[in-house]
Short mmCIF file of C-alpha atoms in Angstrom, two decimals:
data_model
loop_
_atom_site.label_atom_id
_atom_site.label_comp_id
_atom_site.label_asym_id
_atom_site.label_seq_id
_atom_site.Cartn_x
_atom_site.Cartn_y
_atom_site.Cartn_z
CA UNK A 1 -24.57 -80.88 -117.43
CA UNK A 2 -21.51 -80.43 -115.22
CA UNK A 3 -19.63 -77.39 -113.05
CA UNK A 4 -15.80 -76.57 -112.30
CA UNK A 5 -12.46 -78.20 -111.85
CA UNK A 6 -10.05 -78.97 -108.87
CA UNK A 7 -7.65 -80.95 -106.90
CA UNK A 8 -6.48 -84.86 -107.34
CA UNK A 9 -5.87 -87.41 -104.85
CA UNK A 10 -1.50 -88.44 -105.10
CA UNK A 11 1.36 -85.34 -104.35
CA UNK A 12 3.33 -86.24 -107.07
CA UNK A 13 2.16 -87.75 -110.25
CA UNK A 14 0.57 -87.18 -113.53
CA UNK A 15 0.91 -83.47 -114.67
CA UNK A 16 0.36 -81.38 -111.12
CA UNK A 17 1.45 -82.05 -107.21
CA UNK A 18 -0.31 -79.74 -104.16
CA UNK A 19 0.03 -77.16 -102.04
CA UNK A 20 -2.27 -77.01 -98.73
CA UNK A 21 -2.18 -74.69 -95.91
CA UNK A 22 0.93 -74.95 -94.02
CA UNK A 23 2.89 -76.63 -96.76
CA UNK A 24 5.13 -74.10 -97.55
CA UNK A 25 6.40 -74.63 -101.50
CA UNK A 26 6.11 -78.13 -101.57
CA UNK A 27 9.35 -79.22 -101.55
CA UNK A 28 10.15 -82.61 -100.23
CA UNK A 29 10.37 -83.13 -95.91
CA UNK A 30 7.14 -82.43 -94.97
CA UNK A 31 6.32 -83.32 -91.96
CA UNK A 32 3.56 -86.23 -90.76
CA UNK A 33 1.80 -83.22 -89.44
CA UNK A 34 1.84 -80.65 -92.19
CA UNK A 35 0.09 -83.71 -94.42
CA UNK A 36 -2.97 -83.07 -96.05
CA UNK A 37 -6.01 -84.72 -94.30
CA UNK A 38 -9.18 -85.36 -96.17
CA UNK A 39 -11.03 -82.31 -95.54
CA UNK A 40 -8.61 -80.22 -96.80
CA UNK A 41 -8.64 -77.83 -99.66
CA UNK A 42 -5.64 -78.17 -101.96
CA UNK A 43 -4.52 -76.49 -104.93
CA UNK A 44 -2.80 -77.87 -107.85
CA UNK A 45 0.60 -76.82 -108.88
CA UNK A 46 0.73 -77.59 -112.87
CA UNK A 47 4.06 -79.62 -114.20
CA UNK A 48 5.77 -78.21 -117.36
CA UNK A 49 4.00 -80.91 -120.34
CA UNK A 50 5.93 -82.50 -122.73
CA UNK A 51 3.83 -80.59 -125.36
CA UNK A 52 1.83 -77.86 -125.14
CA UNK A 53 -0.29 -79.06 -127.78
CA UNK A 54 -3.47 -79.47 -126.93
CA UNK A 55 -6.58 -81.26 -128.09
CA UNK A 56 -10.59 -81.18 -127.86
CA UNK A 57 -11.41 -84.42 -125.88
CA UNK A 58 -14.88 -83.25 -125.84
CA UNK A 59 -17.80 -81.52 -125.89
CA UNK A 60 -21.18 -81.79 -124.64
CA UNK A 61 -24.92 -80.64 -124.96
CA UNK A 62 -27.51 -80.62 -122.55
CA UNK A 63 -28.58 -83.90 -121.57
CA UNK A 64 -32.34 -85.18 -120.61
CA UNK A 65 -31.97 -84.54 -117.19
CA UNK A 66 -33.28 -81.09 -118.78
CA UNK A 67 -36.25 -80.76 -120.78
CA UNK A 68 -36.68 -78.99 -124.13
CA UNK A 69 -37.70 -75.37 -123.52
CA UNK A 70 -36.58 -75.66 -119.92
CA UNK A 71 -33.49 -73.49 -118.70
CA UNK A 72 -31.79 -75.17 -115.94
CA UNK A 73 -29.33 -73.69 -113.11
CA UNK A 74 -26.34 -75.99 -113.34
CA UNK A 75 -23.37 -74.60 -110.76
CA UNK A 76 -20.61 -76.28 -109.77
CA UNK A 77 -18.13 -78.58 -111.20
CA UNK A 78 -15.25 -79.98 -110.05
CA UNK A 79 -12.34 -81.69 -111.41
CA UNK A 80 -9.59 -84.61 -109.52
CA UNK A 81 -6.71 -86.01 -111.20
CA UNK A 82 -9.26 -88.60 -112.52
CA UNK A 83 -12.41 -87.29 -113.19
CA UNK A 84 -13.94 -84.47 -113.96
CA UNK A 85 -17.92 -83.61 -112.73
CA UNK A 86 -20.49 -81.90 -113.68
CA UNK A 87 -24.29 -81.17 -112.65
CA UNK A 88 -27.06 -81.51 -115.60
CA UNK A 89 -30.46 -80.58 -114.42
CA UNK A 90 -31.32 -82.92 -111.49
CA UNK A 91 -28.29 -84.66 -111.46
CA UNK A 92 -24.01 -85.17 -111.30
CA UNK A 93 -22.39 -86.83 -114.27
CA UNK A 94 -19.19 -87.93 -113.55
CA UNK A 95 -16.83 -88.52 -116.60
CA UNK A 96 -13.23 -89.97 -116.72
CA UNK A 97 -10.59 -86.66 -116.62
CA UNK A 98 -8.57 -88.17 -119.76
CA UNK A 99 -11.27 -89.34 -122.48
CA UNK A 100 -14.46 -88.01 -121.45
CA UNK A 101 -16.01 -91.24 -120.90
CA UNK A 102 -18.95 -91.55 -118.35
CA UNK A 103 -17.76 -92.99 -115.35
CA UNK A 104 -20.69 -92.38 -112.77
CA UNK A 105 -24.11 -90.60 -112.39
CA UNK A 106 -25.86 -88.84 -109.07
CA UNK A 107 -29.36 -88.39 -108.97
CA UNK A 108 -30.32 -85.30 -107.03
CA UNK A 109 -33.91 -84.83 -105.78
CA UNK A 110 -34.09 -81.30 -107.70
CA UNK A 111 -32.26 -78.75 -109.37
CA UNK A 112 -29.23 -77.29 -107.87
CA UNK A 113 -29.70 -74.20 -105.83
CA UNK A 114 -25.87 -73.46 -105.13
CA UNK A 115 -22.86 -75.44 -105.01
CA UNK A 116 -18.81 -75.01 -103.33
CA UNK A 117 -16.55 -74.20 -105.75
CA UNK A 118 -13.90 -76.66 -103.84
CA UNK A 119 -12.96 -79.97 -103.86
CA UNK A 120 -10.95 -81.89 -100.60
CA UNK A 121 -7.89 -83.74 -100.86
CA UNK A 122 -9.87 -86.43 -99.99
CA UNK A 123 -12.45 -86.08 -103.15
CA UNK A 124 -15.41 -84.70 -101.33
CA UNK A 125 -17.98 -81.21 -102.34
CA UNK A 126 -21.06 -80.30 -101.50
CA UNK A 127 -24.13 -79.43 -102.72
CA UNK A 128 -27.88 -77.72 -101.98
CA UNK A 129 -30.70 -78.81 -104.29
CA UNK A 130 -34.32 -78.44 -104.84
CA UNK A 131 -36.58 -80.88 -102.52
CA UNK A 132 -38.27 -81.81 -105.52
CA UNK A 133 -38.15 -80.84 -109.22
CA UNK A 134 -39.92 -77.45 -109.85
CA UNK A 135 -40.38 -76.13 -106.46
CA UNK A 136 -37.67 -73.24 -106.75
CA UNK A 137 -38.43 -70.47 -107.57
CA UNK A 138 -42.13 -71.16 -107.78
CA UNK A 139 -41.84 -72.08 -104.33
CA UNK A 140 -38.19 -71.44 -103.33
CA UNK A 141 -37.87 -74.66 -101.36
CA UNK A 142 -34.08 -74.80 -101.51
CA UNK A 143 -33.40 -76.90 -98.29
CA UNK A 144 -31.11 -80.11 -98.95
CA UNK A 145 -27.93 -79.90 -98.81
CA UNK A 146 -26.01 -82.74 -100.14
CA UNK A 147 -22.42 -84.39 -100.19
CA UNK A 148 -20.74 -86.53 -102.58
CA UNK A 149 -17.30 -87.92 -103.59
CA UNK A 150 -16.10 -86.49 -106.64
CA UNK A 151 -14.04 -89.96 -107.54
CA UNK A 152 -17.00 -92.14 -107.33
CA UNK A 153 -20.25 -89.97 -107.04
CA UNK A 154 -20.73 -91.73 -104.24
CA UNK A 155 -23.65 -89.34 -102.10
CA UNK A 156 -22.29 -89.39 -98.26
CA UNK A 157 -24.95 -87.41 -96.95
CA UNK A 158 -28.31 -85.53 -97.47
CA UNK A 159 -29.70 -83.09 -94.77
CA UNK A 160 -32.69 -81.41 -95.20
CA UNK A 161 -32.95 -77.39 -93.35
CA UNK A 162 -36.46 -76.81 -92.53
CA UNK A 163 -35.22 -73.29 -91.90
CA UNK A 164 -34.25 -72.64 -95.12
CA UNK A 165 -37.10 -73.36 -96.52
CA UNK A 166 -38.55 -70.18 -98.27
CA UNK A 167 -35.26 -69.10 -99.62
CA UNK A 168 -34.98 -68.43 -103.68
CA UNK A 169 -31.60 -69.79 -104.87
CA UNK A 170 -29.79 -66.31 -105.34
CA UNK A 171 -30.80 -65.83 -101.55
CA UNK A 172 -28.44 -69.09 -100.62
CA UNK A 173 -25.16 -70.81 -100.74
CA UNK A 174 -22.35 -73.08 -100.22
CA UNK A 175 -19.37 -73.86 -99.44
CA UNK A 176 -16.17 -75.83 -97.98
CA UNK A 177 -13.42 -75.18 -95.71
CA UNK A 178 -11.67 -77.59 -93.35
CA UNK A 179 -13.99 -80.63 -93.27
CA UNK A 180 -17.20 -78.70 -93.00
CA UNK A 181 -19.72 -77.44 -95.48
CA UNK A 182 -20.94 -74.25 -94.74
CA UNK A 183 -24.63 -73.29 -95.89
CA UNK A 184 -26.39 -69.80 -95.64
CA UNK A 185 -29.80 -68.65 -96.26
CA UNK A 186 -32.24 -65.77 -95.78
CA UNK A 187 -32.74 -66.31 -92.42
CA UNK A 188 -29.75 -68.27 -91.42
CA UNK A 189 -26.30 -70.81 -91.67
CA UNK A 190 -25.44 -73.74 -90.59
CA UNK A 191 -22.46 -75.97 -90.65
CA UNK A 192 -21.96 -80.03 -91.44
CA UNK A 193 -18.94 -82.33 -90.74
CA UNK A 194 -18.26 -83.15 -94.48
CA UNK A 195 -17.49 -86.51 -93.93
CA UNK A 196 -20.40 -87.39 -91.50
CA UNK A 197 -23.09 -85.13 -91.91
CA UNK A 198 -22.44 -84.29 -88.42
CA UNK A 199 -24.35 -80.41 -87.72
CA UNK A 200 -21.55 -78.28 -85.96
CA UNK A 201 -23.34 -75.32 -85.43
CA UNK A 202 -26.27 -72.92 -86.73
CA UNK A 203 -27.46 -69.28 -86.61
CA UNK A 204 -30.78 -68.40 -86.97
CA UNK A 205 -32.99 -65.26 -87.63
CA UNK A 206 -32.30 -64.68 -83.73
CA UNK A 207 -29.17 -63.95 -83.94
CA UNK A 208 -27.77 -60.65 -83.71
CA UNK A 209 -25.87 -61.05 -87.23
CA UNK A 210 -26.85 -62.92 -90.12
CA UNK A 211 -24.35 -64.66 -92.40
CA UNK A 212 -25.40 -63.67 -95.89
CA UNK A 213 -22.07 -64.92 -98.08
CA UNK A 214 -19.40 -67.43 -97.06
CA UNK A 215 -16.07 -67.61 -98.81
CA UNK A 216 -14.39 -71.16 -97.96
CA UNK A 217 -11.26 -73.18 -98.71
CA UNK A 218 -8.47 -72.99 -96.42
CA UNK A 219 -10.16 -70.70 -94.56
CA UNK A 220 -14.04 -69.47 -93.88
CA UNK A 221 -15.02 -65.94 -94.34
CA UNK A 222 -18.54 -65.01 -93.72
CA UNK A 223 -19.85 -61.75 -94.54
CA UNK A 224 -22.78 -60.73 -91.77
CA UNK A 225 -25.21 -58.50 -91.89
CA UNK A 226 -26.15 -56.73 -88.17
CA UNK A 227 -29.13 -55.08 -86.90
CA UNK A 228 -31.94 -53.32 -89.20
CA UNK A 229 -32.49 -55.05 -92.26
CA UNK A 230 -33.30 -51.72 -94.47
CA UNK A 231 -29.60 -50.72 -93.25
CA UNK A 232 -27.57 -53.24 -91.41
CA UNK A 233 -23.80 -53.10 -90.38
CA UNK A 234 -22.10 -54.96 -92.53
CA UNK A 235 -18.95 -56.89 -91.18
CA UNK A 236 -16.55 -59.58 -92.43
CA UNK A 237 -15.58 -62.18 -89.90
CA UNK A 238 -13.36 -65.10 -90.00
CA UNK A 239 -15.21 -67.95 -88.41
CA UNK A 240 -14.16 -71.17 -86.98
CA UNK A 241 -15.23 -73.56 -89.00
CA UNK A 242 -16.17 -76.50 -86.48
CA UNK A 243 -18.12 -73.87 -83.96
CA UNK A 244 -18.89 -70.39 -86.16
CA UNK A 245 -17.22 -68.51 -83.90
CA UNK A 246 -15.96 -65.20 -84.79
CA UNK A 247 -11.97 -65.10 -84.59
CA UNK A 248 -12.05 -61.19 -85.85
CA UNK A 249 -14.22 -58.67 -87.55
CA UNK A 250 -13.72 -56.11 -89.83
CA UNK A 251 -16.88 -53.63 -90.31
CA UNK A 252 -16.83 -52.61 -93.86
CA UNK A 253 -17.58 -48.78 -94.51
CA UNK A 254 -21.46 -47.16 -94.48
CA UNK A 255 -23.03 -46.92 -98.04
CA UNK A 256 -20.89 -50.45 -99.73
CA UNK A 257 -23.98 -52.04 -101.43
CA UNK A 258 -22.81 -55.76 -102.11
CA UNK A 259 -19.96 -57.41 -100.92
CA UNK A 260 -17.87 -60.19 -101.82
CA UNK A 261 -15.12 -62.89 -100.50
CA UNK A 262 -12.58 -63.18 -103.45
CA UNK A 263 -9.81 -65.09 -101.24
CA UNK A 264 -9.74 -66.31 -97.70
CA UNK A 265 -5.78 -67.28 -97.69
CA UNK A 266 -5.36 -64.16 -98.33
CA UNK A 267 -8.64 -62.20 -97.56
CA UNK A 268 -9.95 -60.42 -100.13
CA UNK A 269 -12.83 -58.46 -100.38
CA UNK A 270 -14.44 -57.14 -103.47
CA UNK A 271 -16.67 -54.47 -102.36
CA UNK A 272 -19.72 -52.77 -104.52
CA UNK A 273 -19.86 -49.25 -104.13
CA UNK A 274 -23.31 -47.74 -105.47
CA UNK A 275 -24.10 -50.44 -108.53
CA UNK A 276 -23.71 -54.14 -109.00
CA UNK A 277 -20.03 -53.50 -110.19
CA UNK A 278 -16.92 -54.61 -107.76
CA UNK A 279 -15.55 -50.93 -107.53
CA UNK A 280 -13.01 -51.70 -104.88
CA UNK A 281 -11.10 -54.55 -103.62
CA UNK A 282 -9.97 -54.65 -99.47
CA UNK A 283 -6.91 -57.02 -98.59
CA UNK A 284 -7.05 -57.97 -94.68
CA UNK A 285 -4.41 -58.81 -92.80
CA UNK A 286 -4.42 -62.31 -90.71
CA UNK A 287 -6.26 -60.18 -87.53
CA UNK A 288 -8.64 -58.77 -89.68
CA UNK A 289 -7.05 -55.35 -90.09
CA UNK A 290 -7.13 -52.98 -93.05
CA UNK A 291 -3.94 -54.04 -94.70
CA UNK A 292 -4.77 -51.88 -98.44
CA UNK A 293 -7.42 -50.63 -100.48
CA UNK A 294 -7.51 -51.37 -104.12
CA UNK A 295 -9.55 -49.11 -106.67
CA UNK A 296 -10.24 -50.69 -109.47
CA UNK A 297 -10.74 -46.94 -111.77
CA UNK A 298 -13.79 -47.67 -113.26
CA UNK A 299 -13.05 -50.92 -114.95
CA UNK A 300 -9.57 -50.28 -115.64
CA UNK A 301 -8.86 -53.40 -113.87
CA UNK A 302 -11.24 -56.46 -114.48
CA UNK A 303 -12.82 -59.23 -111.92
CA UNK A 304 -16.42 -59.93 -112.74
CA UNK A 305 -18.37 -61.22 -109.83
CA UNK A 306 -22.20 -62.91 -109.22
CA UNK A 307 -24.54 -63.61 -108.80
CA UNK A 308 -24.27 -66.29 -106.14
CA UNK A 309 -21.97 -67.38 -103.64
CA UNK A 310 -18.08 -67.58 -104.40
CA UNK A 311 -18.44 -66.78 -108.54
CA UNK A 312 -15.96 -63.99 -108.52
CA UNK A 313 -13.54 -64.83 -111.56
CA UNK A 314 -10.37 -63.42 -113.32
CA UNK A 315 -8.10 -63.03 -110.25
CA UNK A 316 -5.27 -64.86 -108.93
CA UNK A 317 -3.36 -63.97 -105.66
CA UNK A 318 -0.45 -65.42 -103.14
CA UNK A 319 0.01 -63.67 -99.80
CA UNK A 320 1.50 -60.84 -100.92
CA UNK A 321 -0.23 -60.24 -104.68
CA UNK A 322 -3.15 -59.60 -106.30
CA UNK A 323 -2.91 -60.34 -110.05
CA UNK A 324 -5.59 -58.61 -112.20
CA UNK A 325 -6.27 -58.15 -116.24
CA UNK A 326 -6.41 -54.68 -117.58
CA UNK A 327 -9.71 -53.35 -119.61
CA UNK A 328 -8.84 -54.49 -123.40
CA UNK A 329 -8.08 -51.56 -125.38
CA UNK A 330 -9.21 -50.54 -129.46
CA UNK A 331 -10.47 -54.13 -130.66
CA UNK A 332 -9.12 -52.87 -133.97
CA UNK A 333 -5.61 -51.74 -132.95
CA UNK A 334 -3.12 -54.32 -134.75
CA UNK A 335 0.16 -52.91 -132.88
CA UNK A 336 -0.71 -52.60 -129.34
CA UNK A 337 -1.47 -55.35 -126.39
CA UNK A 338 -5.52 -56.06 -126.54
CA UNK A 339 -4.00 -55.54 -122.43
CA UNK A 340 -2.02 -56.83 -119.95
CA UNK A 341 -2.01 -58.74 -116.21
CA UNK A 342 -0.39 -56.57 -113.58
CA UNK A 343 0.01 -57.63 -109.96
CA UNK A 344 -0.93 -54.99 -106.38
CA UNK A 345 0.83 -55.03 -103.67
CA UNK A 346 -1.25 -56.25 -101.21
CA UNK A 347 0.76 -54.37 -98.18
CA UNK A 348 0.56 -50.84 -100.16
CA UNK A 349 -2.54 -51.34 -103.00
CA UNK A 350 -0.52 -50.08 -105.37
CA UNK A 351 0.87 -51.85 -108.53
CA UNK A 352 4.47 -53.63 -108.41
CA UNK A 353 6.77 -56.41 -109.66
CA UNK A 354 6.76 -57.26 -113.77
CA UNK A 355 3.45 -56.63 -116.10
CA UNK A 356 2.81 -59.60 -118.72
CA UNK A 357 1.36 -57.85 -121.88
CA UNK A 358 -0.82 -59.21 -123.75
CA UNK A 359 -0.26 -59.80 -127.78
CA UNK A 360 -2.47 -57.55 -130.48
CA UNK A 361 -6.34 -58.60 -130.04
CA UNK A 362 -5.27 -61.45 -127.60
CA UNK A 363 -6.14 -60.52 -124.45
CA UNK A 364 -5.13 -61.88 -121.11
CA UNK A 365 -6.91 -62.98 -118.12
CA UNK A 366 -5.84 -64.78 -114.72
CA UNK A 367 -7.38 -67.98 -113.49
CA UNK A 368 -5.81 -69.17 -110.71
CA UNK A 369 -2.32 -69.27 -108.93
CA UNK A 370 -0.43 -72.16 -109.29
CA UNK A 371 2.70 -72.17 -107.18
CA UNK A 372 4.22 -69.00 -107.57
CA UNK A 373 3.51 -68.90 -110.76
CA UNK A 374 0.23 -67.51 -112.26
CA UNK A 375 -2.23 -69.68 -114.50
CA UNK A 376 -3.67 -67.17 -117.11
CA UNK A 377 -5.70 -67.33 -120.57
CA UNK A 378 -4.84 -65.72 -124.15
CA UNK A 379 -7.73 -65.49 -126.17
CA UNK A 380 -7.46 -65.50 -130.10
CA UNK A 381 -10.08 -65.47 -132.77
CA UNK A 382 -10.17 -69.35 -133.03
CA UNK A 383 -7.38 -70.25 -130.61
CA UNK A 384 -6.82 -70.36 -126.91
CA UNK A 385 -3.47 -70.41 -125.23
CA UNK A 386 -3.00 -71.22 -121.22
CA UNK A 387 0.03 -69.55 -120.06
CA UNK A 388 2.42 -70.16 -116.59
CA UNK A 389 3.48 -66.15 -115.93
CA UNK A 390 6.67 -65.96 -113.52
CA UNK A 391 6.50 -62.79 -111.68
CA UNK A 392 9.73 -63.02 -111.00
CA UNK A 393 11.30 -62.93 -114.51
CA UNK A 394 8.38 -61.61 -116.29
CA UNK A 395 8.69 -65.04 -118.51
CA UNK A 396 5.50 -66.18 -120.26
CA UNK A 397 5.54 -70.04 -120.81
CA UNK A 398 2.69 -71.68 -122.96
CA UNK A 399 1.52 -74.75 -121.25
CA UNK A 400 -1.43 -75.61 -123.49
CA UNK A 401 -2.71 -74.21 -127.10
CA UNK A 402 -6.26 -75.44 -128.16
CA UNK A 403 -8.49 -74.61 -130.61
CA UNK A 404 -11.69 -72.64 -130.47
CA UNK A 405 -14.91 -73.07 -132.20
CA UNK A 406 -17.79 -71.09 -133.85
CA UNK A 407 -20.27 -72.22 -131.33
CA UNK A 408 -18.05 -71.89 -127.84
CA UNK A 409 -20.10 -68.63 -126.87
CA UNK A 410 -19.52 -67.71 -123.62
CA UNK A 411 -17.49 -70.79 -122.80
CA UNK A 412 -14.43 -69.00 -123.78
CA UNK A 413 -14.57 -66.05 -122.05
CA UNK A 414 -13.36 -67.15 -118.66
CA UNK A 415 -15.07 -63.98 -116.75
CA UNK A 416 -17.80 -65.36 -117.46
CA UNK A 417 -17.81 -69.35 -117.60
CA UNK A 418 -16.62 -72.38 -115.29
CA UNK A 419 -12.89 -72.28 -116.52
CA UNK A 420 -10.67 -74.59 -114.64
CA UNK A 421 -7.43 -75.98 -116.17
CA UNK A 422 -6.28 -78.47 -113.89
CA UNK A 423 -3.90 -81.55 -114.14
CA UNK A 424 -2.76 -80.41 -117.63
CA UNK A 425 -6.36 -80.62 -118.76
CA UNK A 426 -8.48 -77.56 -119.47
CA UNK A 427 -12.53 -77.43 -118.69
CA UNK A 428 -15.06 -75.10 -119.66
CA UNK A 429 -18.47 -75.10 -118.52
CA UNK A 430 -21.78 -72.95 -117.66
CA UNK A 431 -23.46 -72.49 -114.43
CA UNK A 432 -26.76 -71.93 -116.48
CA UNK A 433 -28.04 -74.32 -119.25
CA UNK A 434 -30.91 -74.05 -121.93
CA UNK A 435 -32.46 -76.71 -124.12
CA UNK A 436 -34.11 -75.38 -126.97
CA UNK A 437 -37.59 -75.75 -127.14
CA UNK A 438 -38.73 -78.13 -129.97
CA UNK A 439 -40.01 -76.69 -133.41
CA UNK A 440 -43.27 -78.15 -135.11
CA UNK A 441 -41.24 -80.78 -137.03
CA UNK A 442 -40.56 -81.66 -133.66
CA UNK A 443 -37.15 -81.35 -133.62
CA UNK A 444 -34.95 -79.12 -131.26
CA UNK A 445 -32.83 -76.78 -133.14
CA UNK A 446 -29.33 -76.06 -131.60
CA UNK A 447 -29.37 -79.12 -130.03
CA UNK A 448 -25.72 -79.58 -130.88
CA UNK A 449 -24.55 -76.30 -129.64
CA UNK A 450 -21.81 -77.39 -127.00
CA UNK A 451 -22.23 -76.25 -123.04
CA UNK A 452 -19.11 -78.34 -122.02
CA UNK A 453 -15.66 -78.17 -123.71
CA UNK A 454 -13.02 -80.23 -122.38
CA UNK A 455 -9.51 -80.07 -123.78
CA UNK A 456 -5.96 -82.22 -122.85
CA UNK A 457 -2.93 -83.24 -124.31
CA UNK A 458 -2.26 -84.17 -127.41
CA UNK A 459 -1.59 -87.69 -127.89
#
């Protein structure tokens, strides 16, 4: 099947422009030099549609690239202004962002072991696969790394690391920021020119640190692990992406079990303090300074992250904010908010600026920033709403409604699936896929049951 959503390839057309690093708001007069160049991560900033009635375009069940009985990792997808892709099994399927249509297909040489969450400007993501079919986790031989176009599943590269091999898939991961792809394993990372294939630089189990999570985009965050293995020093550093050099480190505090990169532009850090539950979330400041501490109380405030590389979800944040969904309240209560979004203050770590509520047994949940606005679900019984919330008016404007069905599952609950609404188009997928065995008619019940929902515009 297929992954997440992101980026397109013009500045202003169709239902979104972009903002990159350096671009300021977006307005028009930039500069030669503050252009995007194709190795750059951009983000979409969504256009008011003429409607915001919206449509199932289509949905999708596991295809053969998985067998019956078999339950396949499928991470990753990612979405342009013209197609949308997706991994099923051992391979890509790229299908046209408006109808759904098939438009390409990448053969991997095994299952997918990890895969960046982000798409360039200029179309291009990354990948690291099985050598073969069936050798992970039997034999955890998780050691090609591979990159494609988006646009035309074209495959630029393959590398094999003959270091990584011997590391299970939710010991390794990827990811892009400035024209590189970033890999870690067990006992190492390396870095590839995206375009090329080009190695930059690697680490091995020599080193004094090991880089055991990256967080990419317009920046790369490693998380490293020093010294003893039963109890290293754990540190975040930002690296430089075309040599892995350390710019700064911050050493996170004794006794944090698991550790995560939420944002690099701003750096976030959701930290795990005794369980497998982010407890805590750290803002840095751009020298890699303490700049606040935010406690999440418990669960009060929601962001579910892992396993893997990069899968934190139901956050959004600008330089200055952290936007995160309440805990829903009494499922049952018919007068209250199911919750509500509030922003931090990433300066003090304590809540500021206007609260969007949520409506009775519709709760909310951020996706993504877009602009300065934030990009946010409302989940009904058999409706979903996408929402543009203005922190600075407190205004809640519905940019899509679509329907839900029976069988969604998990698909709908966007702390849990691939949810990217990009382009005016939304796209829900799952990082893990089962076909059902087959029954002694030999027929495979459930068959039907959808893994991929797309839904756009009403025409």
């Amino acid at each position: 099947m297929v992954t997440v959503v992101a980026v397109a390839l013009a500045v202003l057309a169709g239902t979104g422009w972009f903002l990159w690093p350096g671009s300021g708001s977006g307005d028009d007069g930039k500069s030669a030099a503050s252009a995007p160049k194709a190795g750059d991560v951009v983000t979409t900033v969504e256009k008011e549609p003429k409607t915001p009635e919206g449509e199932l375009i289509a949905e999708m069940v596991p295809g053969d690239d998985i067998p019956p009985g078999v339950t396949a990792r499928t991470p990753g997808s990612w979405a342009t202004k013209d197609t949308y892709a997706k991994s099923d099994g051992g391979a890509v399927y790229g299908h046209h962002a408006k109808n759904a249509k098939q438009k390409w297909r990448l053969q991997l040489p095994g299952e997918i072991c990890a895969a960046s969450r982000h798409v360039t400007f200029g179309g291009m993501t990354a990948v690291v696969t099985e050598e073969k079919f069936g050798t992970a986790p039997a034999e955890e031989s998780c050691a090609e790394v591979i990159a494609f176009d988006v646009n035309t599943g074209k495959q630029l590269w393959r590398k094999h690391i003959e270091q990584a091999e011997g590391s299970p898939p939710f010991m390794l991961g990827v990811t892009v920021s400035q024209g590189v792809a970033a890999v870690t394993w067990v006992e190492g990372s390396s870095a590839f020119d995206l375009a090329t294939g080009k190695q930059r630089w690697t680490k091995n189990a020599a080193s004094t640190c090991r880089d055991t999570d990256f967080g990419g985009g317009p920046e790369l965050v490693a998380i490293a692990h020093c010294g003893d293995y039963d109890a290293p020093v754990v540190k975040a550093q930002k690296l430089n992406p075309l040599t892995g050099e350390a710019e700064w480190t911050y050493r996170v505090s004794p006794g944090i079990k698991q550790v995560e990169v939420l944002s690099t532009e701003p750096t976030l850090l959701g930290l795990s303090a005794g369980d497998a539950l982010t407890t805590d979330i750290v803002a840095l400041d751009d020298n890699g300074k303490l700049r606040s501490l935010i406690r999440l109380e418990d669960g009060k405030y929601r962001v579910r992250c892992g396993p893997g590389m990069e899968q934190c979800r139901g956050y959004a944040a600008t330089r200055d904010t952290l936007y995160l969904g309440t805990k829903e309240g009494d499922a049952l209560d018919l007068d209250s908010p199911a919750n509500e979004i509030v922003g931090f203050d990433l300066d003090t770590g304590k809540i500021r600026g206007k609260r969007f509520p949520a409506r009775p047994l519709a709760p909310l949940a951020p996706l993504r920033m877009s602009g300065d606005k934030v990009i946010a679900q409302r989940s009904f019984a058999h409706t979903g709403v996408i929402l543009s919330l203005d922190p600075a008016t407190g205004e809640q404007k519905v940019l899509m409604i679509y329907p839900k069905g029976d069988d969604d599952g998990m698909l709908n609950d966007v702390y849990r699936s691939e949810a990217l609404y990009e382009h005016g188009r939304l796209f829900l997928s799952e990082n893990m896929m089962e076909r059902p065995p087959k029954n002694k008619k030999g027929e495979v019940p459930d068959a039907d049951k959808p893994v991929i929902l797309i839904f756009g515009p009403a025409l």
